[in-house]
Coordinates of N, CA and C in Angstrom, one line a residue:
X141 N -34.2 -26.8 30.1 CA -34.4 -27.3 28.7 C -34.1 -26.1 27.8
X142 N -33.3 -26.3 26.6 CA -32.8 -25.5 25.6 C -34.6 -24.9 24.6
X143 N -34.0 -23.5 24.5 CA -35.1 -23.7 23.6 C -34.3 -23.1 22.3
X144 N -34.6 -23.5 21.8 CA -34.2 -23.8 20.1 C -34.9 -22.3 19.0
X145 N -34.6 -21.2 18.3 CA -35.0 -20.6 17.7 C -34.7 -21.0 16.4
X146 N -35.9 -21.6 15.5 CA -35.2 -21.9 14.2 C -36.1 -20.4 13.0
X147 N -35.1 -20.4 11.6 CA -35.2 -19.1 10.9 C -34.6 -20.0 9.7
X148 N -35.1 -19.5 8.5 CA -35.2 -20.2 7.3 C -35.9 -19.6 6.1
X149 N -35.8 -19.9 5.0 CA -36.6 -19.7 4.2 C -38.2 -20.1 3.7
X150 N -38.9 -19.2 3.9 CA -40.7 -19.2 3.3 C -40.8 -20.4 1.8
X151 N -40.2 -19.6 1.1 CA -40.4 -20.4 -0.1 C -39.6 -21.5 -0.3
X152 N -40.2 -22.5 0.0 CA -39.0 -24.0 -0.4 C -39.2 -24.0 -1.7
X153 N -40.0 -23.9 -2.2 CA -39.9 -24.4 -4.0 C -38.7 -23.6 -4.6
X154 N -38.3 -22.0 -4.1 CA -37.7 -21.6 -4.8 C -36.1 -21.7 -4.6
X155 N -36.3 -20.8 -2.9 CA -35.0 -21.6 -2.3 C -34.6 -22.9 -2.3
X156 N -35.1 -24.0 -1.8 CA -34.5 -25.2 -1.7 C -34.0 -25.8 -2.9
X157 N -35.2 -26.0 -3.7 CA -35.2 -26.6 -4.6 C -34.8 -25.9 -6.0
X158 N -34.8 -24.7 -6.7 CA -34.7 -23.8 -7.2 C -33.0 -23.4 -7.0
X159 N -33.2 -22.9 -6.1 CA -31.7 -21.7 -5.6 C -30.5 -23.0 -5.5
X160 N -30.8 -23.8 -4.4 CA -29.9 -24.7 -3.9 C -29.9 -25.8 -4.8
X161 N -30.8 -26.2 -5.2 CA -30.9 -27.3 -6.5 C -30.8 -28.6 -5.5
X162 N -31.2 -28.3 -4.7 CA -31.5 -29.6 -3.7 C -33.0 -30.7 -4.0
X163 N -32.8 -32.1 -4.2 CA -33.4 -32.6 -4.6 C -34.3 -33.0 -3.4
X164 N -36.3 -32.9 -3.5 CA -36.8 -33.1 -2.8 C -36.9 -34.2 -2.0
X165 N -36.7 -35.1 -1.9 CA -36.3 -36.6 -1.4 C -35.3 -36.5 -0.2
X166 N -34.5 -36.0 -0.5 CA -33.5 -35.9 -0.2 C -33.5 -34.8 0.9
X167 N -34.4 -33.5 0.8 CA -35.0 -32.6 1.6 C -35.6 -32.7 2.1
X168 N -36.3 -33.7 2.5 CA -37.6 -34.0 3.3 C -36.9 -34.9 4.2
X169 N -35.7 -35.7 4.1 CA -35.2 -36.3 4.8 C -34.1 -35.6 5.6
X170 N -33.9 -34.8 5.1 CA -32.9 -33.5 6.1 C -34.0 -33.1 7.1
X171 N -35.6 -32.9 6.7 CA -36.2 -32.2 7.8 C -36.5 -33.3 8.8
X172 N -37.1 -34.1 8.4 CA -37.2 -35.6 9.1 C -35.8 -35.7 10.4
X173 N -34.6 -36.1 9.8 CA -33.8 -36.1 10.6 C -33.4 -34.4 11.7
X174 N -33.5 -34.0 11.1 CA -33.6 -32.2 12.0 C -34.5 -32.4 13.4
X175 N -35.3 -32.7 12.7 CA -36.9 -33.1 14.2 C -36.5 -34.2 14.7
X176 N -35.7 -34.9 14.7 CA -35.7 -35.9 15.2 C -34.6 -36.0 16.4
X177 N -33.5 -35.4 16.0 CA -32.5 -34.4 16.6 C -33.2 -33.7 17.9
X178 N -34.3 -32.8 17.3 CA -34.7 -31.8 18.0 C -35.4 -32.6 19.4
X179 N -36.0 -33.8 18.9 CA -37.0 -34.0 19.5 C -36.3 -34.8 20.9
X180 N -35.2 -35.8 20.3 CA -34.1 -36.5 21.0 C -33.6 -35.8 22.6
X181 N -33.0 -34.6 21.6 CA -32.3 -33.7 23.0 C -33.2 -32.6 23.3
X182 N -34.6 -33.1 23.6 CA -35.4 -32.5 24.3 C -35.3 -31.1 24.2
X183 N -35.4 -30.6 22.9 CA -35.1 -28.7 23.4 C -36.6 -28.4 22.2
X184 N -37.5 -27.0 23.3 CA -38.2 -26.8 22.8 C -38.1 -25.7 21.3
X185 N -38.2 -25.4 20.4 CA -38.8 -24.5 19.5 C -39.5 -23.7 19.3
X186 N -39.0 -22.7 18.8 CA -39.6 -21.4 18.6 C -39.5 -20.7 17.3
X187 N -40.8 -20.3 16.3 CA -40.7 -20.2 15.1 C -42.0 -18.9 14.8
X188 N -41.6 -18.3 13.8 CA -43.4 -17.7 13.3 C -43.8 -18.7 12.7
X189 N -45.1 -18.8 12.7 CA -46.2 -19.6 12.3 C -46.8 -19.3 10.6
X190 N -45.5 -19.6 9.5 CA -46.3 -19.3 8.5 C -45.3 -20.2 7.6
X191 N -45.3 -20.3 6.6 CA -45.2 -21.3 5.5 C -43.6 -21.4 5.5
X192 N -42.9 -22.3 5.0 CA -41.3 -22.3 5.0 C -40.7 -23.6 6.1
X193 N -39.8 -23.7 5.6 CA -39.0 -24.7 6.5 C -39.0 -25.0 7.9
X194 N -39.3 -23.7 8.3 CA -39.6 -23.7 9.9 C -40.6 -24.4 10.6
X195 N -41.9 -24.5 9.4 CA -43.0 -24.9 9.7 C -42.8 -26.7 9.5
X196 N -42.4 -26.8 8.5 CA -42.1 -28.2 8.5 C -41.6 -28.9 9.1
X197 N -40.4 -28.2 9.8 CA -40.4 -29.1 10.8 C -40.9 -29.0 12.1
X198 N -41.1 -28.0 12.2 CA -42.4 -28.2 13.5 C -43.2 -29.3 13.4
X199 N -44.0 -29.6 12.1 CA -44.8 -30.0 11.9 C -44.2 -31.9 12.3
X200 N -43.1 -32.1 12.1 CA -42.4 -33.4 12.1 C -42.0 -33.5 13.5
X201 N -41.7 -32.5 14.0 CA -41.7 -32.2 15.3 C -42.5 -32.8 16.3
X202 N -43.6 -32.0 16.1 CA -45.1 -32.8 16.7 C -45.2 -33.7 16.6
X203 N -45.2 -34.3 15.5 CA -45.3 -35.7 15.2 C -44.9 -36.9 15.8
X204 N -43.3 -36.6 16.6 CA -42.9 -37.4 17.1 C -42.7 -36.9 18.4
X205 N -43.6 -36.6 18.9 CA -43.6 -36.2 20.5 C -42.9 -35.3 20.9
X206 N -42.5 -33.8 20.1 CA -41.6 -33.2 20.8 C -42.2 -32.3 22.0
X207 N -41.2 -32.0 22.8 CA -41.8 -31.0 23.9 C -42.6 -29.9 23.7
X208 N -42.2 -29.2 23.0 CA -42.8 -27.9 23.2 C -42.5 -27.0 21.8
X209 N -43.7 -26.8 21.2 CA -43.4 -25.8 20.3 C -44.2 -24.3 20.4
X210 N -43.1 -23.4 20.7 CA -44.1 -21.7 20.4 C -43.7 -21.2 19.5
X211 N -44.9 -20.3 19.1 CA -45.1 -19.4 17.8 C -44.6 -18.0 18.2
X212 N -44.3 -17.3 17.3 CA -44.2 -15.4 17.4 C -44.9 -15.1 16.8
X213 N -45.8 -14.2 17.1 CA -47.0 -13.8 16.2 C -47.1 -12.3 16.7
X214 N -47.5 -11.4 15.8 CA -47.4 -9.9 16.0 C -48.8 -9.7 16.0
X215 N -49.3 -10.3 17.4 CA -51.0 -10.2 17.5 C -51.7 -8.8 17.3
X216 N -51.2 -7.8 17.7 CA -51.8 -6.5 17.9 C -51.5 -5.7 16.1
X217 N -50.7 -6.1 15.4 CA -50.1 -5.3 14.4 C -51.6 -4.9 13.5
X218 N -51.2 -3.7 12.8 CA -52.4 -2.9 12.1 C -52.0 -2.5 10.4
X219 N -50.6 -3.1 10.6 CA -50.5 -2.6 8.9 C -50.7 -3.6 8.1
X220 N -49.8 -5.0 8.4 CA -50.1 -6.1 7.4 C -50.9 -7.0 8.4
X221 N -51.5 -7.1 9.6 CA -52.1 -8.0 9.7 C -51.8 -9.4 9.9
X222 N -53.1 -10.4 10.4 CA -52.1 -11.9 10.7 C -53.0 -13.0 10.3
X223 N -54.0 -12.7 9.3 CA -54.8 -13.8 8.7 C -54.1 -14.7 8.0
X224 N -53.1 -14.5 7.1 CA -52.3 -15.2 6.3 C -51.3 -16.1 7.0
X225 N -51.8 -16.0 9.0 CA -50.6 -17.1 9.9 C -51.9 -17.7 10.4
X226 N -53.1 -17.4 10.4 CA -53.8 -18.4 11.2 C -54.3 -19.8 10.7
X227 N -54.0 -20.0 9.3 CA -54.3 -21.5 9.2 C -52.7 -22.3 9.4
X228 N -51.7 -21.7 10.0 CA -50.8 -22.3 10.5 C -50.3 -22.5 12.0
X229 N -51.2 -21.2 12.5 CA -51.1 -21.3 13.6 C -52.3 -22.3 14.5
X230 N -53.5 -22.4 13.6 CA -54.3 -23.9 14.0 C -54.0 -24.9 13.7
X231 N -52.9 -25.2 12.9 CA -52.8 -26.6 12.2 C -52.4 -27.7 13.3
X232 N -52.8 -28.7 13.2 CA -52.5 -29.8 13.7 C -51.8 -31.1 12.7
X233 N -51.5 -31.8 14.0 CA -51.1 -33.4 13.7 C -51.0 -34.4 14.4
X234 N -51.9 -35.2 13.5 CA -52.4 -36.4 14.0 C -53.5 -36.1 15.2
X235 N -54.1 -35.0 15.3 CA -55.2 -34.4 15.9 C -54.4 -33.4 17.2
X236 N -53.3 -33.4 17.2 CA -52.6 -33.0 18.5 C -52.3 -31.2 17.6
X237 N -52.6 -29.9 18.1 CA -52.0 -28.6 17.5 C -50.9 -28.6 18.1
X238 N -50.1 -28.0 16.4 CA -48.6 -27.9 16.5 C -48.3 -26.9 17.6
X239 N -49.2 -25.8 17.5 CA -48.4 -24.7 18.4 C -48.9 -24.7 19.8
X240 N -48.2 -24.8 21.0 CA -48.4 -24.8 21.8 C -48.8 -23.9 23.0
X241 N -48.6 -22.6 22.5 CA -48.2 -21.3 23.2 C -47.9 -20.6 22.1
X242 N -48.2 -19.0 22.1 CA -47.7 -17.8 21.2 C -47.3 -17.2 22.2
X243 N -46.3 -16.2 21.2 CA -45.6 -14.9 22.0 C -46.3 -14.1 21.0
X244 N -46.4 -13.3 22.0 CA -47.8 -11.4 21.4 C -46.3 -10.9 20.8
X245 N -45.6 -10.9 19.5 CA -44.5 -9.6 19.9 C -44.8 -8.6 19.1
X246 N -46.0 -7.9 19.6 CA -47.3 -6.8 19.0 C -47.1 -6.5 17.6
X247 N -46.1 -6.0 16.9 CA -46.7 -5.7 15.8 C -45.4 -6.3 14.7
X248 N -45.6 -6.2 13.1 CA -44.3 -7.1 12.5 C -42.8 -6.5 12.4
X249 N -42.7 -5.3 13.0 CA -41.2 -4.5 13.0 C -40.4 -5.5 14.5
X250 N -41.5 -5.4 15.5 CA -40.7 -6.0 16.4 C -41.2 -7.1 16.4
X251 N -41.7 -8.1 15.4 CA -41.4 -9.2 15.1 C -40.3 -9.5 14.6
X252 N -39.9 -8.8 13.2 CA -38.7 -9.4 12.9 C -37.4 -8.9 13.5
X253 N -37.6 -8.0 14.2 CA -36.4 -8.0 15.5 C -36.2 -8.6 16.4
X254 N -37.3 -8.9 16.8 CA -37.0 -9.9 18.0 C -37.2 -11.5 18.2
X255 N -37.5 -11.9 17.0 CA -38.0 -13.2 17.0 C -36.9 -14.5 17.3
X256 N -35.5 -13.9 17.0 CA -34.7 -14.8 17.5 C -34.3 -14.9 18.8
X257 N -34.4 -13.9 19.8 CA -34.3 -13.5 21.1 C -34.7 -14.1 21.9
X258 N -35.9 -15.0 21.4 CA -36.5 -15.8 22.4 C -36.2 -17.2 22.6
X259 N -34.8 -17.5 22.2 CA -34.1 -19.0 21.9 C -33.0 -18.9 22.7
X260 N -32.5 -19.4 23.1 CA -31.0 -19.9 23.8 C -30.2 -19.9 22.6
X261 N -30.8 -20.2 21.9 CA -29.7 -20.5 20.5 C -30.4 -20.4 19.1
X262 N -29.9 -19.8 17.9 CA -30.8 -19.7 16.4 C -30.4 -21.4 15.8
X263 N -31.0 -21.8 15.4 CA -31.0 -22.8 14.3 C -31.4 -22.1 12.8
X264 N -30.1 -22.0 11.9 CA -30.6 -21.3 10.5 C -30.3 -22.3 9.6
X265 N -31.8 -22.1 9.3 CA -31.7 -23.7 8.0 C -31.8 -22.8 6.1
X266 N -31.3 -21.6 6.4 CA -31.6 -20.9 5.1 C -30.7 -19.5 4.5
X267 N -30.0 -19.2 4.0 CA -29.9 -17.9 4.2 C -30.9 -16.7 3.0
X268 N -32.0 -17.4 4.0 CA -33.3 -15.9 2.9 C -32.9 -14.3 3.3
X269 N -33.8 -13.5 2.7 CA -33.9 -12.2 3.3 C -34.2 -11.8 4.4
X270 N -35.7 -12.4 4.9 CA -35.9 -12.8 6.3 C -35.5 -13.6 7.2
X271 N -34.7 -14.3 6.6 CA -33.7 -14.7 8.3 C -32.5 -14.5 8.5
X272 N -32.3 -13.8 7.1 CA -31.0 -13.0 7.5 C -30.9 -11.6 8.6
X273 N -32.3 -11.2 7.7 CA -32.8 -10.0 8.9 C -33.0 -10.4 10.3
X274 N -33.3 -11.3 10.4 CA -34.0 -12.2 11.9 C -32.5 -12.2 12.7
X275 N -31.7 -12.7 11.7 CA -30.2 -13.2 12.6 C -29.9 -11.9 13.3
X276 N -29.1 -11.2 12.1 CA -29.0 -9.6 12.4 C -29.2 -9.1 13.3
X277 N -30.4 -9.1 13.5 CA -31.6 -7.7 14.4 C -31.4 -8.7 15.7
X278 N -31.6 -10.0 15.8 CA -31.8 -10.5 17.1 C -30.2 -10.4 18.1
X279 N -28.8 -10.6 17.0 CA -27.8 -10.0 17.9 C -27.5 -8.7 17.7
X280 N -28.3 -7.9 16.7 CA -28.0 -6.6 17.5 C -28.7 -5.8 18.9
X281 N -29.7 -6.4 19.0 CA -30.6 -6.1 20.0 C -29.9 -7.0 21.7
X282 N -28.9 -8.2 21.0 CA -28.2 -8.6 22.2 C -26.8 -7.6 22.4
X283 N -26.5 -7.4 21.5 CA -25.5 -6.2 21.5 C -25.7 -5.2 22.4
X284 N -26.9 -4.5 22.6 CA -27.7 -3.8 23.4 C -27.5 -4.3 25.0
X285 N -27.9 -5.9 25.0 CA -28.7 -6.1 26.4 C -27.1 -6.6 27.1
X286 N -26.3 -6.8 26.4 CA -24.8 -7.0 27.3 C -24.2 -6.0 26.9
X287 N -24.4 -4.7 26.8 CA -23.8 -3.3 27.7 C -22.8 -3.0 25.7
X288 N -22.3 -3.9 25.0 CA -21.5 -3.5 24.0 C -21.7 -2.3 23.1
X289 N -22.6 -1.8 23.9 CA -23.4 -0.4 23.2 C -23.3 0.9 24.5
X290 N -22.4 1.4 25.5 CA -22.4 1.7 26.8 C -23.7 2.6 26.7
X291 N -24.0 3.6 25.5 CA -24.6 4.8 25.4 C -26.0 4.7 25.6
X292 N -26.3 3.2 25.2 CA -28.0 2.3 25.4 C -27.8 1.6 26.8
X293 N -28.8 2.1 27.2 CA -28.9 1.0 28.1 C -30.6 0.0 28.4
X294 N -30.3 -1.0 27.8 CA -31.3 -1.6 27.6 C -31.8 -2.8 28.3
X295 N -32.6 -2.9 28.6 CA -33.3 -4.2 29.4 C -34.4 -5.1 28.9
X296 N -33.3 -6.6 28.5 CA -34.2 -7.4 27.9 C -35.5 -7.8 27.9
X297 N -35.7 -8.1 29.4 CA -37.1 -8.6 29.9 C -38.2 -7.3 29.7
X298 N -37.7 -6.3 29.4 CA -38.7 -4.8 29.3 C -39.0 -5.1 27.9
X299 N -38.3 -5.7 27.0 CA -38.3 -5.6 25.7 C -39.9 -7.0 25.0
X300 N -39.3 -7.8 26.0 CA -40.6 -9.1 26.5 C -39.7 -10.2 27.1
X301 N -40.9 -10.1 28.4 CA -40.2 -11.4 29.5 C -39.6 -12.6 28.5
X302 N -40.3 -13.1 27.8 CA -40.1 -13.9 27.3 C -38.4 -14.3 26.5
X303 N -38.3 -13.5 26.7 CA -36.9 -13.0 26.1 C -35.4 -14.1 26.7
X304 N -35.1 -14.6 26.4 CA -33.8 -15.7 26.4 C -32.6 -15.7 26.3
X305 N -32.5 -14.7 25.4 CA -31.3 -14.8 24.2 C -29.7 -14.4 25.8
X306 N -29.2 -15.7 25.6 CA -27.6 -15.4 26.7 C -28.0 -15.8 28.2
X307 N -29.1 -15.8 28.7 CA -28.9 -16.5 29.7 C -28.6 -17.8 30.5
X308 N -28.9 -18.7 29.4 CA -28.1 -20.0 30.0 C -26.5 -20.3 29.2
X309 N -26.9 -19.9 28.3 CA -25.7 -20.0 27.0 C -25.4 -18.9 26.6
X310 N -23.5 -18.8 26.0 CA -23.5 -18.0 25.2 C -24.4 -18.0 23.8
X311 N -24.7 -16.8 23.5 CA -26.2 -16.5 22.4 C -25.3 -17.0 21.3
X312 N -25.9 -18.3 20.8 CA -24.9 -19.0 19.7 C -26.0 -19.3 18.1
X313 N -25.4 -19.0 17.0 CA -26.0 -19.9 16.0 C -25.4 -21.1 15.4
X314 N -26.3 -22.0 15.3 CA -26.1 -23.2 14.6 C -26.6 -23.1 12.9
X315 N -25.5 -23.0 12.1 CA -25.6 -23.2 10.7 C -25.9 -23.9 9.7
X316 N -27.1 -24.6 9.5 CA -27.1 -26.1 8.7 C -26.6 -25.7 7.3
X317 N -25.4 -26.1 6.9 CA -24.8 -26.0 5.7 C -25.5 -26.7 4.7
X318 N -26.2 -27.5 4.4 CA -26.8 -27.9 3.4 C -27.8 -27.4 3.1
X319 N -28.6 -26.6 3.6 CA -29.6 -25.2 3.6 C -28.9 -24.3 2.8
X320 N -28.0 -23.6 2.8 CA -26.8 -22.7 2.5 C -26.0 -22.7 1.1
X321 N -26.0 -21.7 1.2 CA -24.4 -21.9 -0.4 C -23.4 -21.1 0.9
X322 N -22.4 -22.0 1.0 CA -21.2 -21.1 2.0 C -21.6 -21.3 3.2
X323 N -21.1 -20.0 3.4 CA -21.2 -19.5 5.1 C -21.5 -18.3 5.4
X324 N -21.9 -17.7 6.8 CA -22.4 -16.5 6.6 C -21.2 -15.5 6.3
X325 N -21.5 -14.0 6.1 CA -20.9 -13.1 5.6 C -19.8 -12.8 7.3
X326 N -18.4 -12.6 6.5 CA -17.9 -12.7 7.6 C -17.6 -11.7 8.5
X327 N -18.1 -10.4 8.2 CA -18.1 -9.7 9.2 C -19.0 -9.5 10.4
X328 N -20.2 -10.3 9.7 CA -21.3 -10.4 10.7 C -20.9 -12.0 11.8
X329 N -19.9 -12.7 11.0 CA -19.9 -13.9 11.7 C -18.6 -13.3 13.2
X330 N -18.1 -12.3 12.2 CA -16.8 -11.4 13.2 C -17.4 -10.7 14.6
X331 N -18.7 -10.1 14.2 CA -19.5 -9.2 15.5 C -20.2 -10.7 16.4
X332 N -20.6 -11.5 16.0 CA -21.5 -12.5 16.8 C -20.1 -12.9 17.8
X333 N -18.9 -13.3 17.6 CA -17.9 -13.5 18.2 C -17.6 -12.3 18.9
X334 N -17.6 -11.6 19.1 CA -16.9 -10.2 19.7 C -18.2 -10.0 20.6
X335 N -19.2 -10.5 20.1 CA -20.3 -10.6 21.4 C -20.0 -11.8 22.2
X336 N -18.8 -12.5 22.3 CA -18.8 -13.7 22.7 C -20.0 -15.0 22.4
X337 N -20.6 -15.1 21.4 CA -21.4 -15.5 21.2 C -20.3 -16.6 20.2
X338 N -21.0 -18.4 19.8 CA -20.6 -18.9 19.2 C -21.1 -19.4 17.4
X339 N -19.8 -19.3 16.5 CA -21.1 -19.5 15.2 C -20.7 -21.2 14.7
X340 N -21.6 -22.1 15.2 CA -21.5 -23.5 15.1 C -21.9 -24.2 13.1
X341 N -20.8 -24.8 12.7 CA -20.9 -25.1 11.1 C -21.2 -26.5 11.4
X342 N -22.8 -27.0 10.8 CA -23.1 -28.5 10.5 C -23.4 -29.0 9.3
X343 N -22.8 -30.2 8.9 CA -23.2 -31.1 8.0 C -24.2 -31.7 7.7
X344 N -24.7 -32.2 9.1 CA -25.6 -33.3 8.6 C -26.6 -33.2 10.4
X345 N -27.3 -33.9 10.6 CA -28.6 -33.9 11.8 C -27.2 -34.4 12.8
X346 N -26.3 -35.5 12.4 CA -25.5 -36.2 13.6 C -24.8 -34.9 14.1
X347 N -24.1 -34.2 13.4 CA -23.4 -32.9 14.3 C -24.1 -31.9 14.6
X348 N -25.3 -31.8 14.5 CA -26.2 -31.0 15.2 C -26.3 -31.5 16.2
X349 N -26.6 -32.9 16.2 CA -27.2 -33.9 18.0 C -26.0 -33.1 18.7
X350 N -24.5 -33.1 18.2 CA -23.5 -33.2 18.9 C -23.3 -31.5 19.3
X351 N -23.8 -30.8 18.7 CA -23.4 -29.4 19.4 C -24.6 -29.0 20.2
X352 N -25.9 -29.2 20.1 CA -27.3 -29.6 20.7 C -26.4 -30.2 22.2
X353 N -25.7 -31.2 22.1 CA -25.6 -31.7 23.5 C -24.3 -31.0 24.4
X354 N -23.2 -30.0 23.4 CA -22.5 -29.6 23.8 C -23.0 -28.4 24.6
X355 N -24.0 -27.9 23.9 CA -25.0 -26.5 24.4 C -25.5 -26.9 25.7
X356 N -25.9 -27.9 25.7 CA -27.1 -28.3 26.9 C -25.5 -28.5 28.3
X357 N -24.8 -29.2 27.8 CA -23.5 -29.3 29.1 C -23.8 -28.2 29.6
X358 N -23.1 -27.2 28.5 CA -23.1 -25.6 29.3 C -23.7 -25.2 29.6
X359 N -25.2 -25.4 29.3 CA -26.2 -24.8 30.3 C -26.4 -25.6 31.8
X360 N -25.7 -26.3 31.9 CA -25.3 -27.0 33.5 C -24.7 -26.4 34.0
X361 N -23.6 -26.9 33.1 CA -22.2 -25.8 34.1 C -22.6 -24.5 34.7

């Protein structure tokens, strides 16, 4: 089973609706169709547990029977703390809780490093601050664990078992372009390829089903 890392923007009022000028209606029915995708080709999800796009569709997610959703949560951390994730990380629907499992990834530096690491693949439904950081950090830390760094030598599963990122699949992101102005910056889209990794451009929920199921081939093969 694929697990799915999705990364996005916190503030939809400002980003979505604001930045992108995307009309709410119309955004609620991108997330609707997203989870529904998700839920179809059976691949679990992996998100932090706090306000933003990510959570919504979790939340849609649940709703319609998906497999499996886990949280990243920097349970141990001492500087900012994790009160401000726990009425999302209880939340439920339709009496069922969204989150199913947490990952400890102890404190929020190696949260936002590693939080994409624990997916077969990123889903970026935004280009914020923080998930740009998230994208970043999660292939440079893969950059590390496939040797493209000879002078490091690093070991994923030390970093936390939990850890995913390239073993069934090349470490690929999927782009939802209507999230987005553009495409990502291309020198970063230049390094994700030179890690052999793949950077997938979607339209709409139907070409997501369709690279969702091109992903899952390969993780047969």
């Amino acid at each position: 089973m694929l697990r799915i890392s999705l990364i996005g923007a916190g503030d939809i009022n400002y980003h979505y609706f604001k930045l992108l000028k995307i009309d709410e209606n119309k955004f609620n029915k991108e997330l609707d169709d997203i989870a529904k995708v998700l839920v179809e080709e059976n691949c679990e999800i992996v998100l932090l547990p706090d306000r933003g796009v990510c959570f919504e569709i979790a939340k849609r997610y649940k709703k319609n029977c998906g497999a499996k959703v886990l949280g990243t949560v920097p349970l141990s951390d001492k500087d900012f703390g994790i009160n401000h994730l726990r009425p999302y990380m209880e939340a439920d629907v339709n009496g069922k809780k969204i989150f199913d499992k947490f990952i400890d990834t102890d404190n929020w530096y190696k949260q936002d490093l590693t939080c994409c690491i624990f997916g077969d693949a990123i889903l970026m439904l935004g280009n914020s601050l923080g998930s740009l950081g998230e994208l970043v950090y999660g292939y440079y830390l893969y950059k590390l664990f496939v040797g493209d760094k000879p002078e490091v030598k690093a070991k994923k599963k030390a970093i936390h078992p939990e850890t995913r990122a390239g073993e069934k699949i090349p470490y690929s992101v999927i782009v939802y372009q209507p999230f987005l102005k553009g495409k990502l910056n291309s020198e970063i889209e230049t390094y994700i390829k030179k890690l052999n990794g793949n950077v997938y451009y979607v339209n709409n929920s139907n070409e997501l089903k369709k690279v969702l199921e091109k992903l899952k081939s390969l993780a047969r093969n």
